[in-house]
Short mmCIF file of C-alpha atoms in Angstrom, two decimals:
data_model
loop_
_atom_site.label_atom_id
_atom_site.label_comp_id
_atom_site.label_asym_id
_atom_site.label_seq_id
_atom_site.Cartn_x
_atom_site.Cartn_y
_atom_site.Cartn_z
CA MET A 1 103.03 100.97 72.44
CA THR A 2 104.95 102.37 69.48
CA ALA A 3 104.33 105.98 68.58
CA PRO A 4 103.61 106.68 64.88
CA TYR A 5 106.51 107.90 62.76
CA TYR A 6 104.05 110.03 60.81
CA GLU A 7 100.37 110.76 61.24
CA ASP A 8 97.78 112.94 59.59
CA ASP A 9 93.94 112.87 59.28
CA LEU A 10 94.02 109.82 57.02
CA VAL A 11 97.35 108.03 57.26
CA THR A 12 99.31 106.59 60.17
CA LEU A 13 102.85 105.24 59.54
CA TYR A 14 104.96 103.22 61.91
CA ASN A 15 108.68 102.53 61.71
CA GLY A 16 109.40 98.96 62.68
CA ASP A 17 108.74 95.27 62.06
CA CYS A 18 105.11 94.53 61.03
CA LEU A 19 105.22 91.36 63.12
CA GLU A 20 105.96 93.40 66.23
CA ILE A 21 103.91 96.51 65.49
CA THR A 22 100.39 95.19 65.04
CA ASP A 23 98.22 98.30 64.83
CA TRP A 24 97.76 97.62 61.10
CA LEU A 25 95.81 94.44 61.92
CA ALA A 26 92.81 96.67 62.77
CA ALA A 27 92.42 97.54 59.10
CA ASP A 28 89.75 96.03 56.87
CA VAL A 29 91.82 95.21 53.75
CA LEU A 30 95.42 94.60 52.82
CA VAL A 31 97.13 96.33 49.86
CA THR A 32 100.88 95.61 49.98
CA ASP A 33 103.98 94.89 48.00
CA PRO A 34 106.28 92.83 50.23
CA PRO A 35 109.90 92.17 49.45
CA TYR A 36 110.08 89.07 47.25
CA GLY A 37 113.65 88.58 46.23
CA ILE A 38 113.89 90.11 42.70
CA ALA A 39 115.38 93.52 43.42
CA TRP A 40 117.31 94.67 40.33
CA LYS A 41 120.43 96.77 40.45
CA LYS A 42 119.87 100.13 38.73
CA GLY A 43 121.49 100.22 35.31
CA THR A 44 122.01 96.48 35.01
CA ASN A 45 120.03 93.34 34.17
CA LYS A 46 121.51 91.42 37.09
CA ARG A 47 119.39 90.35 39.97
CA ALA A 48 120.55 91.59 43.33
CA ASN A 49 120.47 89.49 46.48
CA SER A 50 119.71 90.85 49.90
CA THR A 51 123.35 91.52 50.62
CA ALA A 52 124.21 93.24 47.35
CA HIS A 53 121.03 95.31 47.35
CA ALA A 54 121.32 97.17 50.62
CA GLY A 55 118.07 99.10 50.06
CA ILE A 56 115.74 96.15 50.84
CA GLN A 57 115.46 94.29 54.13
CA ASN A 58 114.20 90.70 54.03
CA ASP A 59 114.39 90.65 50.25
CA GLY A 60 114.45 87.16 48.84
CA ASP A 61 112.60 85.64 51.79
CA THR A 62 108.81 85.13 51.88
CA ALA A 63 108.70 84.06 55.51
CA HIS A 64 107.96 87.62 56.69
CA ARG A 65 105.21 88.00 54.10
CA ASP A 66 103.64 84.70 55.02
CA ALA A 67 103.74 85.43 58.73
CA ALA A 68 102.06 88.82 58.11
CA LEU A 69 99.32 87.20 56.02
CA ASP A 70 98.70 84.69 58.77
CA LEU A 71 98.29 87.51 61.26
CA PHE A 72 95.81 89.32 59.03
CA GLY A 73 93.68 86.20 58.85
CA ASP A 74 90.97 85.79 56.21
CA LYS A 75 90.35 89.47 55.62
CA PRO A 76 90.73 90.41 51.89
CA GLY A 77 93.98 91.55 50.50
CA PHE A 78 95.93 92.48 47.33
CA VAL A 79 99.52 91.20 47.63
CA PHE A 80 102.12 91.72 44.92
CA GLY A 81 104.31 88.75 44.11
CA SER A 82 106.84 87.23 41.77
CA TRP A 83 106.96 84.23 39.47
CA ARG A 84 110.28 83.35 41.21
CA ALA A 85 108.95 83.25 44.75
CA PRO A 86 106.57 80.84 46.44
CA PHE A 87 102.92 81.88 45.96
CA PRO A 88 100.81 82.61 49.04
CA GLN A 89 97.34 81.01 49.49
CA ARG A 90 95.02 82.97 47.22
CA SER A 91 91.59 82.99 45.69
CA GLN A 92 92.56 84.74 42.45
CA THR A 93 95.69 85.92 40.67
CA LEU A 94 95.68 89.21 38.78
CA ILE A 95 98.25 90.44 36.30
CA TRP A 96 99.56 93.99 36.27
CA ARG A 97 100.89 94.87 32.83
CA LYS A 98 103.49 97.59 33.33
CA PRO A 99 103.42 100.76 31.20
CA VAL A 100 106.46 101.11 28.97
CA ASP A 101 107.96 103.90 31.08
CA ALA A 102 107.61 102.06 34.42
CA GLY A 103 111.18 100.94 34.66
CA VAL A 104 110.70 97.70 32.67
CA VAL A 105 113.85 95.64 32.43
CA GLY A 106 114.82 92.91 29.98
CA SER A 107 115.86 89.29 30.45
CA VAL A 108 118.40 87.04 28.79
CA THR A 109 115.66 85.60 26.64
CA GLY A 110 115.17 88.96 24.90
CA PHE A 111 111.61 89.51 26.25
CA ARG A 112 110.71 92.38 28.53
CA LEU A 113 109.74 91.60 32.08
CA ASP A 114 106.64 93.72 31.79
CA THR A 115 104.15 92.02 34.06
CA GLU A 116 103.81 91.40 37.81
CA LEU A 117 101.47 89.19 39.81
CA ILE A 118 98.90 90.47 42.25
CA PHE A 119 97.42 87.83 44.53
CA MET A 120 93.95 88.22 46.02
CA THR A 121 94.24 86.72 49.44
CA GLY A 122 91.68 86.09 52.14
CA LYS A 123 87.94 86.05 51.65
CA TRP A 124 86.44 88.55 49.20
CA PRO A 125 82.76 89.45 48.84
CA LYS A 126 81.04 88.17 45.74
CA ARG A 127 80.87 90.54 42.80
CA ASN A 128 77.99 90.72 40.35
CA SER A 129 80.07 92.31 37.57
CA MET A 130 82.96 90.74 35.70
CA ARG A 131 86.17 92.45 34.69
CA SER A 132 89.49 91.46 33.22
CA SER A 133 92.13 89.95 35.51
CA VAL A 134 94.74 92.01 33.64
CA ILE A 135 95.24 95.49 35.01
CA GLU A 136 96.84 98.18 32.85
CA THR A 137 97.63 101.72 33.96
CA ASN A 138 98.88 104.79 32.21
CA GLY A 139 101.94 106.60 33.40
CA GLY A 140 104.30 105.39 36.07
CA LYS A 141 107.87 106.66 35.79
CA ASN A 142 110.83 104.49 36.87
CA ALA A 143 110.38 103.62 40.57
CA TYR A 144 113.97 104.57 41.29
CA LEU A 145 112.83 108.21 40.94
CA VAL A 146 111.44 107.89 44.46
CA GLY A 147 114.32 105.80 45.77
CA HIS A 148 112.77 102.35 46.08
CA PRO A 149 113.38 99.51 43.57
CA HIS A 150 109.86 97.99 44.08
CA GLY A 151 107.92 101.29 43.94
CA LYS A 152 104.56 101.15 42.16
CA PRO A 153 102.69 103.84 40.12
CA ILE A 154 100.11 105.79 42.10
CA PRO A 155 97.37 105.11 39.36
CA LEU A 156 97.83 101.41 39.89
CA MET A 157 97.57 101.58 43.63
CA GLN A 158 94.57 103.91 43.33
CA GLU A 159 92.82 101.32 41.18
CA LEU A 160 93.39 98.59 43.73
CA VAL A 161 92.26 100.84 46.60
CA THR A 162 89.02 101.69 44.79
CA MET A 163 88.19 97.94 44.55
CA THR A 164 88.09 97.79 48.35
CA THR A 165 86.23 99.29 51.24
CA GLY A 166 87.24 100.34 54.74
CA THR A 167 90.70 101.05 56.12
CA ILE A 168 93.76 100.00 54.14
CA ALA A 169 96.76 98.20 55.67
CA ASP A 170 100.25 98.12 54.14
CA PRO A 171 102.68 96.35 56.50
CA PHE A 172 105.48 96.54 53.93
CA ALA A 173 105.01 100.24 53.01
CA GLY A 174 108.27 100.62 51.01
CA SER A 175 108.12 103.91 49.12
CA GLY A 176 104.60 104.59 50.38
CA SER A 177 102.65 104.34 47.14
CA THR A 178 99.73 102.53 48.76
CA LEU A 179 99.50 105.15 51.54
CA VAL A 180 99.71 108.01 49.09
CA ALA A 181 97.06 106.46 46.82
CA ALA A 182 94.73 105.93 49.79
CA SER A 183 95.25 109.50 50.92
CA THR A 184 94.46 110.96 47.44
CA LEU A 185 91.20 109.02 47.51
CA GLY A 186 90.24 110.14 51.00
CA ARG A 187 90.72 106.66 52.44
CA ARG A 188 92.13 105.84 55.87
CA ALA A 189 95.37 103.84 55.81
CA ILE A 190 97.86 102.32 58.24
CA GLY A 191 101.40 101.50 57.15
CA VAL A 192 104.45 99.86 58.68
CA GLU A 193 107.95 100.11 57.24
CA ILE A 194 111.04 98.52 58.78
CA ASP A 195 113.56 100.87 57.19
CA GLU A 196 113.67 104.35 58.70
CA ALA A 197 115.08 105.86 55.53
CA TYR A 198 111.98 104.77 53.62
CA CYS A 199 109.76 106.07 56.48
CA GLU A 200 111.39 109.47 55.96
CA LEU A 201 110.69 109.19 52.19
CA ILE A 202 107.06 108.22 52.82
CA ALA A 203 106.52 111.08 55.28
CA LYS A 204 107.82 113.57 52.70
CA ARG A 205 105.59 112.12 50.01
CA LEU A 206 102.52 112.30 52.21
CA SER A 207 103.30 115.80 53.30
CA GLN A 208 103.75 116.92 49.69
CA GLN A 209 101.09 114.83 47.96
CA ALA A 210 98.52 117.65 48.06
CA PHE A 211 100.79 119.56 45.72
CA ASP A 212 101.74 116.57 43.59
CA PHE A 213 99.53 116.17 40.49
CA GLU A 214 101.94 114.02 38.49
CA ALA A 215 100.97 110.79 40.30
CA ILE A 216 104.29 109.03 39.98
CA ALA A 217 105.76 106.31 42.08
#
Protein backbone atom coordinates (compact mmCIF):
# COMPACT_ATOMS: atom_id res chain seq x y z
CA MET A 1 0.00 0.00 0.00
CA THR A 2 1.36 3.39 -1.01
CA ALA A 3 1.60 6.05 1.67
CA PRO A 4 0.14 9.48 0.81
CA TYR A 5 2.56 12.15 -0.38
CA TYR A 6 0.37 14.74 1.37
CA GLU A 7 -2.67 14.45 3.60
CA ASP A 8 -4.87 16.77 5.63
CA ASP A 9 -8.43 16.66 6.95
CA LEU A 10 -9.93 16.94 3.45
CA VAL A 11 -7.33 16.08 0.81
CA THR A 12 -5.19 13.01 0.24
CA LEU A 13 -2.53 13.14 -2.49
CA TYR A 14 -0.50 10.23 -3.86
CA ASN A 15 2.64 10.35 -5.99
CA GLY A 16 2.55 7.66 -8.65
CA ASP A 17 0.64 6.18 -11.57
CA CYS A 18 -3.14 6.32 -11.18
CA LEU A 19 -3.41 2.90 -12.82
CA GLU A 20 -1.28 1.43 -10.04
CA ILE A 21 -2.42 3.55 -7.08
CA THR A 22 -6.15 2.91 -6.96
CA ASP A 23 -7.28 4.58 -3.72
CA TRP A 24 -8.95 7.29 -5.82
CA LEU A 25 -11.44 4.74 -7.16
CA ALA A 26 -13.29 4.93 -3.83
CA ALA A 27 -14.41 8.48 -4.69
CA ASP A 28 -17.92 9.33 -5.88
CA VAL A 29 -17.17 11.65 -8.78
CA LEU A 30 -14.29 12.45 -11.13
CA VAL A 31 -13.06 15.98 -11.82
CA THR A 32 -9.83 15.82 -13.79
CA ASP A 33 -7.73 17.40 -16.52
CA PRO A 34 -5.64 14.58 -18.01
CA PRO A 35 -2.72 15.21 -20.36
CA TYR A 36 -4.09 15.40 -23.89
CA GLY A 37 -1.24 16.37 -26.15
CA ILE A 38 -1.59 20.12 -26.68
CA ALA A 39 1.00 21.50 -24.28
CA TRP A 40 2.20 24.87 -25.56
CA LYS A 41 5.72 26.13 -25.03
CA LYS A 42 5.70 29.32 -22.99
CA GLY A 43 6.26 32.40 -25.12
CA THR A 44 5.55 30.70 -28.46
CA ASN A 45 2.60 29.57 -30.51
CA LYS A 46 4.20 26.20 -31.28
CA ARG A 47 2.74 23.03 -29.96
CA ALA A 48 5.10 20.95 -27.86
CA ASN A 49 5.31 17.19 -28.04
CA SER A 50 5.96 14.95 -25.07
CA THR A 51 9.72 15.02 -25.66
CA ALA A 52 10.07 18.76 -26.14
CA HIS A 53 7.77 19.61 -23.25
CA ALA A 54 9.51 17.87 -20.38
CA GLY A 55 6.94 19.10 -17.86
CA ILE A 56 4.18 16.68 -18.87
CA GLN A 57 4.29 12.89 -18.70
CA ASN A 58 2.04 10.92 -21.09
CA ASP A 59 1.15 14.12 -22.96
CA GLY A 60 -0.20 13.42 -26.43
CA ASP A 61 -1.55 9.98 -25.49
CA THR A 62 -5.12 9.33 -24.35
CA ALA A 63 -4.52 5.66 -23.48
CA HIS A 64 -3.82 6.49 -19.84
CA ARG A 65 -6.93 8.67 -19.66
CA ASP A 66 -9.11 5.98 -21.20
CA ALA A 67 -7.75 3.27 -18.91
CA ALA A 68 -8.44 5.46 -15.87
CA LEU A 69 -12.00 6.12 -17.04
CA ASP A 70 -12.55 2.40 -17.52
CA LEU A 71 -11.39 1.78 -13.95
CA PHE A 72 -13.75 4.44 -12.59
CA GLY A 73 -16.68 2.74 -14.28
CA ASP A 74 -20.01 4.47 -14.74
CA LYS A 75 -19.67 6.93 -11.86
CA PRO A 76 -20.08 10.57 -13.00
CA GLY A 77 -17.15 12.68 -14.04
CA PHE A 78 -15.99 15.97 -15.53
CA VAL A 79 -13.02 15.34 -17.84
CA PHE A 80 -11.24 18.12 -19.71
CA GLY A 81 -10.34 17.40 -23.31
CA SER A 82 -9.14 18.79 -26.60
CA TRP A 83 -10.54 19.10 -30.10
CA ARG A 84 -7.31 17.48 -31.31
CA ALA A 85 -7.52 14.32 -29.20
CA PRO A 86 -9.98 11.41 -29.40
CA PHE A 87 -13.09 12.03 -27.33
CA PRO A 88 -14.00 9.66 -24.50
CA GLN A 89 -17.46 8.14 -24.18
CA ARG A 90 -19.64 10.89 -22.77
CA SER A 91 -23.23 11.90 -22.08
CA GLN A 92 -22.71 15.64 -22.60
CA THR A 93 -20.00 18.04 -23.71
CA LEU A 94 -19.59 21.40 -21.97
CA ILE A 95 -17.54 24.34 -23.19
CA TRP A 96 -15.30 26.40 -20.94
CA ARG A 97 -14.84 29.86 -22.35
CA LYS A 98 -11.53 31.12 -20.98
CA PRO A 99 -11.22 34.58 -19.44
CA VAL A 100 -8.98 36.93 -21.40
CA ASP A 101 -6.22 36.75 -18.78
CA ALA A 102 -6.13 32.95 -18.57
CA GLY A 103 -3.10 32.46 -20.79
CA VAL A 104 -5.08 32.34 -24.06
CA VAL A 105 -2.87 31.73 -27.07
CA GLY A 106 -3.47 32.39 -30.73
CA SER A 107 -3.47 30.18 -33.79
CA VAL A 108 -2.23 30.55 -37.36
CA THR A 109 -5.79 31.39 -38.41
CA GLY A 110 -5.73 34.58 -36.36
CA PHE A 111 -8.41 33.42 -33.91
CA ARG A 112 -7.79 33.00 -30.18
CA LEU A 113 -7.89 29.47 -28.80
CA ASP A 114 -10.16 30.62 -26.00
CA THR A 115 -12.32 27.56 -25.32
CA GLU A 116 -11.81 24.07 -23.94
CA LEU A 117 -14.01 21.01 -23.83
CA ILE A 118 -15.30 19.42 -20.64
CA PHE A 119 -16.77 15.97 -21.12
CA MET A 120 -19.45 14.66 -18.76
CA THR A 121 -18.62 10.98 -18.45
CA GLY A 122 -20.41 8.15 -16.69
CA LYS A 123 -23.99 8.21 -15.46
CA TRP A 124 -25.31 11.47 -14.03
CA PRO A 125 -28.50 11.95 -11.99
CA LYS A 126 -31.34 13.71 -13.77
CA ARG A 127 -31.59 17.45 -13.18
CA ASN A 128 -34.85 19.36 -13.04
CA SER A 129 -33.28 22.70 -13.89
CA MET A 130 -31.61 23.69 -17.15
CA ARG A 131 -28.44 25.73 -17.52
CA SER A 132 -26.13 26.73 -20.33
CA SER A 133 -23.54 24.23 -21.52
CA VAL A 134 -21.06 27.12 -21.80
CA ILE A 135 -19.18 27.89 -18.59
CA GLU A 136 -17.55 31.27 -18.08
CA THR A 137 -15.47 32.27 -15.08
CA ASN A 138 -13.91 35.53 -13.98
CA GLY A 139 -10.22 35.76 -13.18
CA GLY A 140 -7.70 33.07 -13.84
CA LYS A 141 -4.16 34.25 -14.42
CA ASN A 142 -1.78 32.45 -16.75
CA ALA A 143 -1.41 28.85 -15.61
CA TYR A 144 2.35 29.07 -15.90
CA LEU A 145 2.29 31.18 -12.73
CA VAL A 146 1.92 27.94 -10.81
CA GLY A 147 4.28 25.98 -13.00
CA HIS A 148 1.94 23.73 -15.00
CA PRO A 149 0.95 24.35 -18.65
CA HIS A 150 -2.55 22.87 -18.21
CA GLY A 151 -3.40 24.55 -14.89
CA LYS A 152 -6.99 25.70 -14.48
CA PRO A 153 -8.48 28.67 -12.57
CA ILE A 154 -9.74 27.85 -9.09
CA PRO A 155 -13.17 29.53 -9.77
CA LEU A 156 -13.72 27.17 -12.71
CA MET A 157 -12.85 24.08 -10.70
CA GLN A 158 -15.01 25.31 -7.81
CA GLU A 159 -17.97 25.62 -10.15
CA LEU A 160 -17.51 22.04 -11.36
CA VAL A 161 -17.09 20.74 -7.82
CA THR A 162 -20.32 22.44 -6.69
CA MET A 163 -22.23 20.57 -9.43
CA THR A 164 -21.31 17.29 -7.76
CA THR A 165 -21.78 15.50 -4.44
CA GLY A 166 -19.54 13.23 -2.43
CA THR A 167 -15.79 12.72 -2.57
CA ILE A 168 -13.88 14.10 -5.56
CA ALA A 169 -11.22 12.12 -7.43
CA ASP A 170 -8.49 13.62 -9.61
CA PRO A 171 -6.15 10.90 -10.91
CA PHE A 172 -4.22 13.43 -13.04
CA ALA A 173 -3.80 16.11 -10.40
CA GLY A 174 -1.29 18.30 -12.28
CA SER A 175 -0.98 21.63 -10.49
CA GLY A 176 -3.66 20.61 -7.98
CA SER A 177 -6.42 23.07 -8.87
CA THR A 178 -9.16 20.44 -8.43
CA LEU A 179 -7.84 19.50 -4.99
CA VAL A 180 -7.46 23.12 -3.90
CA ALA A 181 -10.98 23.95 -5.14
CA ALA A 182 -12.46 21.01 -3.26
CA SER A 183 -10.61 22.01 -0.10
CA THR A 184 -11.86 25.60 -0.25
CA LEU A 185 -15.42 24.25 -0.47
CA GLY A 186 -14.97 21.85 2.42
CA ARG A 187 -15.13 18.79 0.16
CA ARG A 188 -13.16 15.59 0.51
CA ALA A 189 -10.80 14.88 -2.40
CA ILE A 190 -8.30 12.21 -3.45
CA GLY A 191 -5.61 13.01 -6.00
CA VAL A 192 -2.86 11.12 -7.81
CA GLU A 193 0.02 12.77 -9.68
CA ILE A 194 2.79 10.86 -11.42
CA ASP A 195 5.35 13.68 -11.33
CA GLU A 196 6.88 14.28 -7.90
CA ALA A 197 7.74 17.89 -8.77
CA TYR A 198 4.04 18.61 -9.25
CA CYS A 199 3.20 16.75 -6.03
CA GLU A 200 5.52 19.14 -4.23
CA LEU A 201 3.76 22.08 -5.88
CA ILE A 202 0.33 20.72 -4.92
CA ALA A 203 1.38 20.14 -1.32
CA LYS A 204 2.59 23.74 -1.08
CA ARG A 205 -0.65 25.06 -2.57
CA LEU A 206 -2.79 23.03 -0.21
CA SER A 207 -0.71 24.05 2.78
CA GLN A 208 -1.00 27.72 1.83
CA GLN A 209 -4.54 27.81 0.43
CA ALA A 210 -6.04 29.00 3.71
CA PHE A 211 -4.05 32.20 3.23
CA ASP A 212 -4.64 32.50 -0.50
CA PHE A 213 -7.64 34.70 -1.36
CA GLU A 214 -6.67 35.44 -4.96
CA ALA A 215 -7.98 32.10 -6.28
CA ILE A 216 -5.56 31.69 -9.15
CA ALA A 217 -4.41 28.59 -10.94
